[in-house]
Amino acid sequence: LFLFCVVFADNNSTSYIGSFKISVNVDFWLHTGGNYEYILVEKRGEKKNVGFIQLNRPKALNALCDGLMKEVGQALDAFEADGDVGAVVITGSEKAFAAGADIKEMQNRTFQECYGGNFLAHWNRVSTVKKPVIAAVNGFALGGGCELAMMCDIIYAGEKAQFGQPEILLGTIPGAGGTQRLTRAVGKSLAMEMVLTGDRIGAQEAKQSGLVSKVYPVEQLVSEAVKCGEKIAANSKLVSAMAKEAVNAAFELTLAEGNRLEKRLFHATFATDDRKEGMTAFVEKRKASFQDN
């Protein structure tokens, strides 16, 4: 709780911007609008086809202030429009993916402000991106940090990662999907225990419960997440978007309705050049060359 509660904003933005300018090429810096204060953005992978977003508020343990989440949305919009990018990785530091929402920013908000302004609504941009998004979680993923990870399509965790929804200890409840996505990921009993007690779970328990897909040593986590992104980016971006839509629909639809949607999307792949190329390459025993159409 202590770590969750003390993650307030810091104003040292110059070094963030400086690091950002060094880490990316000029064309991409201009394309994304540059001047990010709270995140670092670049393209990684051998073919530079994996978008990479690193939360960068180290003094605040990457607390999710409104400005940071807006910048994440802007970077995702840029990667969505970039034809070379086939997947995106979101990560933090080895100490904290994100230790929570910025409590100081929320402390004095009123009900009228929250309801009237639809507070936190824009956070959902992470979950609406068509391209697959991978969360690489080291250290603390608490409150909003856990919710941000769960908005992603795949979660990889470092061995020392900790996940939790401690909002109950602050007199509130999760507000960015925590009660909904956590329950769907780990089941009612564990989700209820975590939400009602504020207790955390470690990386191995998160894997056993289905919250994360793989656990890696801390120093290998980001590179493994990028490798996963490269595997995804090597496939047809168009068909990957269809596959992502079908899997996400499983959380929203009945089995019969989900199967109907899956069948429609499956049939739709037969209208693409990439489906024809993939099957032809298989028959001809060669590697497919997808053109994303």
Coordinates of C-alpha atoms in Angstrom, one line a residue:
L1 CA 0.0 0.0 0.0
F2 CA 2.8 2.4 0.8
L3 CA 4.3 2.2 -2.6
F4 CA 1.0 2.6 -4.2
C5 CA 0.1 5.7 -2.2
V6 CA 3.3 7.7 -2.5
V7 CA 3.6 7.7 -6.3
F8 CA 3.0 11.4 -6.9
A9 CA 4.0 13.4 -10.0
D10 CA 7.4 14.8 -10.5
N11 CA 8.3 17.7 -12.7
N12 CA 11.6 16.7 -14.2
S13 CA 10.6 16.4 -17.8
T14 CA 13.7 17.8 -19.6
S15 CA 15.7 14.6 -19.2
Y16 CA 12.7 12.5 -20.5
I17 CA 12.5 14.6 -23.7
G18 CA 16.3 14.5 -24.1
S19 CA 16.4 10.7 -23.7
F20 CA 13.5 10.4 -26.2
K21 CA 15.3 12.5 -28.9
I22 CA 18.4 10.3 -28.6
S23 CA 16.5 7.0 -28.7
V24 CA 14.5 7.4 -31.9
N25 CA 15.1 8.5 -35.5
V26 CA 14.0 12.0 -36.6
D27 CA 11.3 10.9 -39.0
F28 CA 9.5 8.8 -36.4
W29 CA 10.0 11.5 -33.8
L30 CA 8.3 14.0 -36.1
H31 CA 5.6 11.6 -37.1
T32 CA 4.6 10.9 -33.5
G33 CA 4.6 14.5 -32.6
G34 CA 7.9 14.3 -30.6
N35 CA 8.1 16.0 -27.2
Y36 CA 6.8 13.2 -25.0
E37 CA 7.2 14.1 -21.4
Y38 CA 6.4 10.8 -19.7
I39 CA 7.2 8.0 -22.1
L40 CA 10.0 6.9 -24.4
V41 CA 9.1 5.7 -27.9
E42 CA 11.0 3.9 -30.6
K43 CA 10.8 1.0 -33.0
R44 CA 12.6 -2.3 -32.1
G45 CA 13.3 -5.6 -33.6
E46 CA 15.7 -6.7 -36.4
K47 CA 13.3 -5.2 -39.0
K48 CA 12.2 -2.3 -36.8
N49 CA 8.6 -3.6 -37.0
V50 CA 7.8 -3.7 -33.2
G51 CA 6.6 -0.5 -31.7
F52 CA 8.1 0.1 -28.2
I53 CA 6.6 2.3 -25.5
Q54 CA 8.4 2.7 -22.2
L55 CA 6.7 4.5 -19.3
N56 CA 9.3 6.9 -18.0
R57 CA 8.4 8.5 -14.6
P58 CA 11.1 6.8 -12.5
K59 CA 10.8 9.1 -9.5
A60 CA 7.1 8.3 -9.4
L61 CA 7.5 4.6 -10.1
N62 CA 5.7 5.2 -13.4
A63 CA 2.5 6.4 -11.7
L64 CA -0.2 6.8 -14.4
C65 CA -1.0 10.5 -14.5
D66 CA -3.5 11.8 -17.1
G67 CA -0.7 13.2 -19.2
L68 CA 1.1 9.9 -19.4
M69 CA -2.0 8.0 -20.5
K70 CA -2.7 10.6 -23.2
E71 CA 0.8 10.2 -24.5
V72 CA 0.5 6.5 -24.5
G73 CA -2.7 6.9 -26.6
Q74 CA -0.8 9.3 -29.0
A75 CA 2.0 6.8 -29.4
L76 CA -0.4 4.0 -30.1
D77 CA -2.2 6.1 -32.7
A78 CA 1.1 6.6 -34.4
F79 CA 2.0 2.9 -34.4
E80 CA -1.5 2.0 -35.6
A81 CA -0.9 4.2 -38.6
D82 CA 2.6 2.9 -39.3
G83 CA 2.5 0.2 -41.9
D84 CA 5.8 -1.2 -40.9
V85 CA 4.7 -1.9 -37.3
G86 CA 3.0 -5.2 -36.7
A87 CA 2.9 -5.3 -32.9
V88 CA 3.6 -3.0 -29.9
V89 CA 5.4 -3.6 -26.6
I90 CA 4.6 -1.5 -23.5
T91 CA 6.9 -1.7 -20.5
G92 CA 8.1 0.3 -17.5
S93 CA 11.3 -0.1 -15.5
E94 CA 12.8 -3.1 -13.8
K95 CA 11.5 -1.7 -10.5
A96 CA 8.0 -0.8 -11.6
F97 CA 5.8 -1.3 -14.7
A98 CA 3.4 1.2 -13.1
A99 CA 2.8 1.3 -9.3
G100 CA -0.6 2.7 -9.6
A101 CA -2.6 5.7 -10.8
D102 CA -1.5 9.2 -9.7
I103 CA -3.3 9.5 -6.4
K104 CA -2.4 13.2 -5.9
E105 CA -4.1 14.0 -9.2
M106 CA -7.3 12.2 -8.1
Q107 CA -7.4 13.2 -4.5
N108 CA -9.6 16.2 -4.7
R109 CA -11.8 15.3 -7.6
T110 CA -15.6 15.4 -7.1
F111 CA -18.2 13.0 -8.3
Q112 CA -19.5 15.6 -10.6
E113 CA -16.1 16.0 -12.2
C114 CA -15.6 12.3 -12.6
Y115 CA -19.0 11.5 -14.0
G116 CA -19.4 14.6 -16.1
G117 CA -16.0 14.4 -17.6
N118 CA -16.1 10.6 -17.9
F119 CA -12.9 10.3 -15.9
L120 CA -10.4 7.6 -17.1
A121 CA -12.4 6.9 -20.3
H122 CA -9.5 7.6 -22.6
W123 CA -7.4 5.0 -20.8
N124 CA -9.3 2.4 -22.8
R125 CA -7.4 3.3 -26.0
V126 CA -4.9 0.6 -25.2
S127 CA -7.6 -2.1 -25.5
T128 CA -9.0 -0.8 -28.8
V129 CA -5.8 -0.8 -30.8
K130 CA -6.1 -3.2 -33.8
K131 CA -2.5 -4.3 -33.6
P132 CA -1.5 -6.8 -30.9
V133 CA -0.1 -5.2 -27.8
I134 CA 2.3 -7.0 -25.4
A135 CA 2.8 -5.9 -21.8
A136 CA 6.3 -6.6 -20.4
V137 CA 5.8 -6.3 -16.6
N138 CA 8.7 -6.0 -14.2
G139 CA 8.3 -5.0 -10.6
F140 CA 5.1 -3.4 -9.4
A141 CA 1.9 -3.5 -11.5
L142 CA -0.6 -2.2 -9.0
G143 CA -4.0 -0.5 -9.4
G144 CA -4.0 1.3 -12.7
G145 CA -0.7 -0.4 -13.5
C146 CA -2.3 -3.8 -13.3
E147 CA -5.3 -2.5 -15.3
L148 CA -3.0 -1.1 -18.0
A149 CA -1.3 -4.5 -18.3
M150 CA -4.6 -6.3 -18.6
M151 CA -5.7 -3.9 -21.4
C152 CA -2.9 -5.4 -23.4
D153 CA -3.3 -8.7 -25.4
I154 CA -0.4 -10.6 -24.0
I155 CA 1.3 -10.2 -20.6
Y156 CA 4.9 -11.3 -20.1
A157 CA 6.2 -11.0 -16.5
G158 CA 9.6 -10.7 -14.9
E159 CA 10.3 -13.1 -12.1
K160 CA 9.9 -10.3 -9.5
A161 CA 6.7 -8.8 -10.9
Q162 CA 3.8 -8.2 -8.5
F163 CA 0.2 -7.6 -9.5
G164 CA -2.5 -6.1 -7.4
Q165 CA -5.7 -4.0 -7.2
P166 CA -5.2 -2.2 -3.8
E167 CA -7.9 0.5 -4.5
I168 CA -10.0 -0.8 -1.6
L169 CA -7.3 0.4 0.8
L170 CA -7.7 3.9 -0.5
G171 CA -11.5 3.9 0.0
T172 CA -12.4 3.3 -3.7
I173 CA -12.6 0.5 -6.2
P174 CA -10.8 -0.2 -9.6
G175 CA -12.1 2.2 -12.2
A176 CA -10.2 1.2 -15.4
G177 CA -11.4 -2.4 -15.9
G178 CA -9.8 -4.0 -12.9
T179 CA -12.9 -5.8 -11.6
Q180 CA -13.9 -6.9 -15.0
R181 CA -10.6 -8.0 -16.7
L182 CA -9.1 -9.5 -13.6
T183 CA -12.2 -11.7 -13.0
R184 CA -12.2 -12.9 -16.6
A185 CA -8.4 -13.7 -16.4
V186 CA -8.2 -15.4 -13.0
G187 CA -11.7 -16.3 -12.0
K188 CA -14.1 -15.0 -9.4
S189 CA -12.6 -16.3 -6.2
L190 CA -9.0 -14.9 -6.7
A191 CA -10.2 -11.7 -8.3
M192 CA -12.6 -11.1 -5.4
E193 CA -9.8 -11.8 -2.8
M194 CA -7.4 -9.4 -4.5
V195 CA -10.0 -6.6 -5.0
L196 CA -11.5 -6.9 -1.4
T197 CA -8.2 -7.3 0.4
G198 CA -5.7 -5.4 -1.8
D199 CA -3.3 -8.3 -1.6
R200 CA -0.8 -8.8 -4.4
I201 CA 0.2 -11.9 -6.3
G202 CA 3.6 -12.7 -7.7
A203 CA 4.7 -13.6 -11.2
Q204 CA 4.4 -17.4 -10.7
E205 CA 1.0 -17.2 -9.2
A206 CA -0.1 -14.8 -11.9
K207 CA 1.0 -17.4 -14.5
Q208 CA -0.6 -20.3 -12.7
S209 CA -3.9 -18.3 -12.5
G210 CA -3.8 -17.4 -16.2
L211 CA -3.1 -13.6 -15.8
V212 CA 0.3 -13.8 -17.6
S213 CA 1.4 -16.2 -20.3
K214 CA 5.2 -16.4 -19.6
V215 CA 7.6 -15.5 -16.8
Y216 CA 11.3 -14.6 -17.6
P217 CA 14.3 -13.4 -15.6
V218 CA 14.1 -9.7 -15.1
E219 CA 17.0 -8.8 -17.5
Q220 CA 15.5 -11.0 -20.3
L221 CA 11.9 -9.9 -20.1
V222 CA 11.9 -6.9 -22.5
S223 CA 13.9 -8.7 -25.2
E224 CA 11.6 -11.7 -25.0
A225 CA 8.6 -9.5 -25.4
V226 CA 10.1 -7.9 -28.4
K227 CA 10.9 -11.3 -29.9
C228 CA 7.2 -12.2 -29.4
G229 CA 6.3 -8.9 -31.2
E230 CA 8.6 -9.8 -34.1
K231 CA 6.9 -13.2 -34.4
I232 CA 3.5 -11.5 -34.6
A233 CA 4.8 -8.8 -37.0
A234 CA 6.1 -11.5 -39.4
N235 CA 2.5 -12.6 -40.1
S236 CA -0.2 -10.7 -42.0
K237 CA -1.1 -7.6 -40.1
L238 CA -4.6 -7.7 -41.6
V239 CA -5.2 -11.3 -40.6
S240 CA -3.6 -10.7 -37.2
A241 CA -6.2 -7.9 -36.6
M242 CA -9.0 -10.4 -37.5
A243 CA -7.5 -13.0 -35.1
K244 CA -7.3 -10.5 -32.3
E245 CA -10.9 -9.4 -32.9
A246 CA -12.1 -13.0 -32.7
V247 CA -10.3 -13.8 -29.5
N248 CA -11.5 -10.6 -27.8
A249 CA -15.0 -11.4 -28.8
A250 CA -14.9 -14.6 -26.6
F251 CA -15.1 -12.3 -23.6
E252 CA -18.2 -10.5 -24.9
L253 CA -20.3 -13.1 -26.7
T254 CA -22.0 -16.4 -26.1
L255 CA -20.3 -19.5 -27.5
A256 CA -22.8 -19.7 -30.4
E257 CA -22.5 -16.0 -31.3
G258 CA -18.7 -16.1 -30.9
N259 CA -18.5 -19.1 -33.2
R260 CA -20.6 -17.3 -35.8
L261 CA -18.3 -14.3 -35.7
E262 CA -15.2 -16.5 -35.9
K263 CA -16.7 -18.2 -39.0
R264 CA -17.4 -14.8 -40.7
L265 CA -13.9 -13.6 -40.0
F266 CA -12.4 -16.9 -41.2
H267 CA -14.4 -16.7 -44.4
A268 CA -13.2 -13.0 -44.7
T269 CA -9.6 -14.2 -44.8
F270 CA -10.4 -15.8 -48.2
A271 CA -10.9 -12.4 -49.6
T272 CA -7.3 -11.5 -48.8
D273 CA -4.1 -12.0 -50.9
D274 CA -2.3 -12.9 -47.7
R275 CA -4.5 -16.0 -47.1
K276 CA -3.8 -17.2 -50.7
E277 CA -0.1 -16.5 -50.3
G278 CA 0.1 -18.3 -46.9
M279 CA -1.6 -21.5 -48.2
T280 CA 0.3 -21.4 -51.5
A281 CA 3.6 -21.1 -49.6
F282 CA 2.7 -24.0 -47.4
V283 CA 1.9 -26.2 -50.4
E284 CA 5.1 -25.1 -52.2
K285 CA 7.1 -25.7 -49.0
R286 CA 8.5 -22.2 -48.8
K287 CA 8.2 -19.2 -46.4
A288 CA 5.2 -17.0 -47.0
S289 CA 5.7 -13.4 -48.0
F290 CA 2.8 -11.5 -46.7
Q291 CA 1.9 -8.1 -48.1
D292 CA -0.8 -7.1 -45.6
N293 CA -3.6 -7.1 -48.1

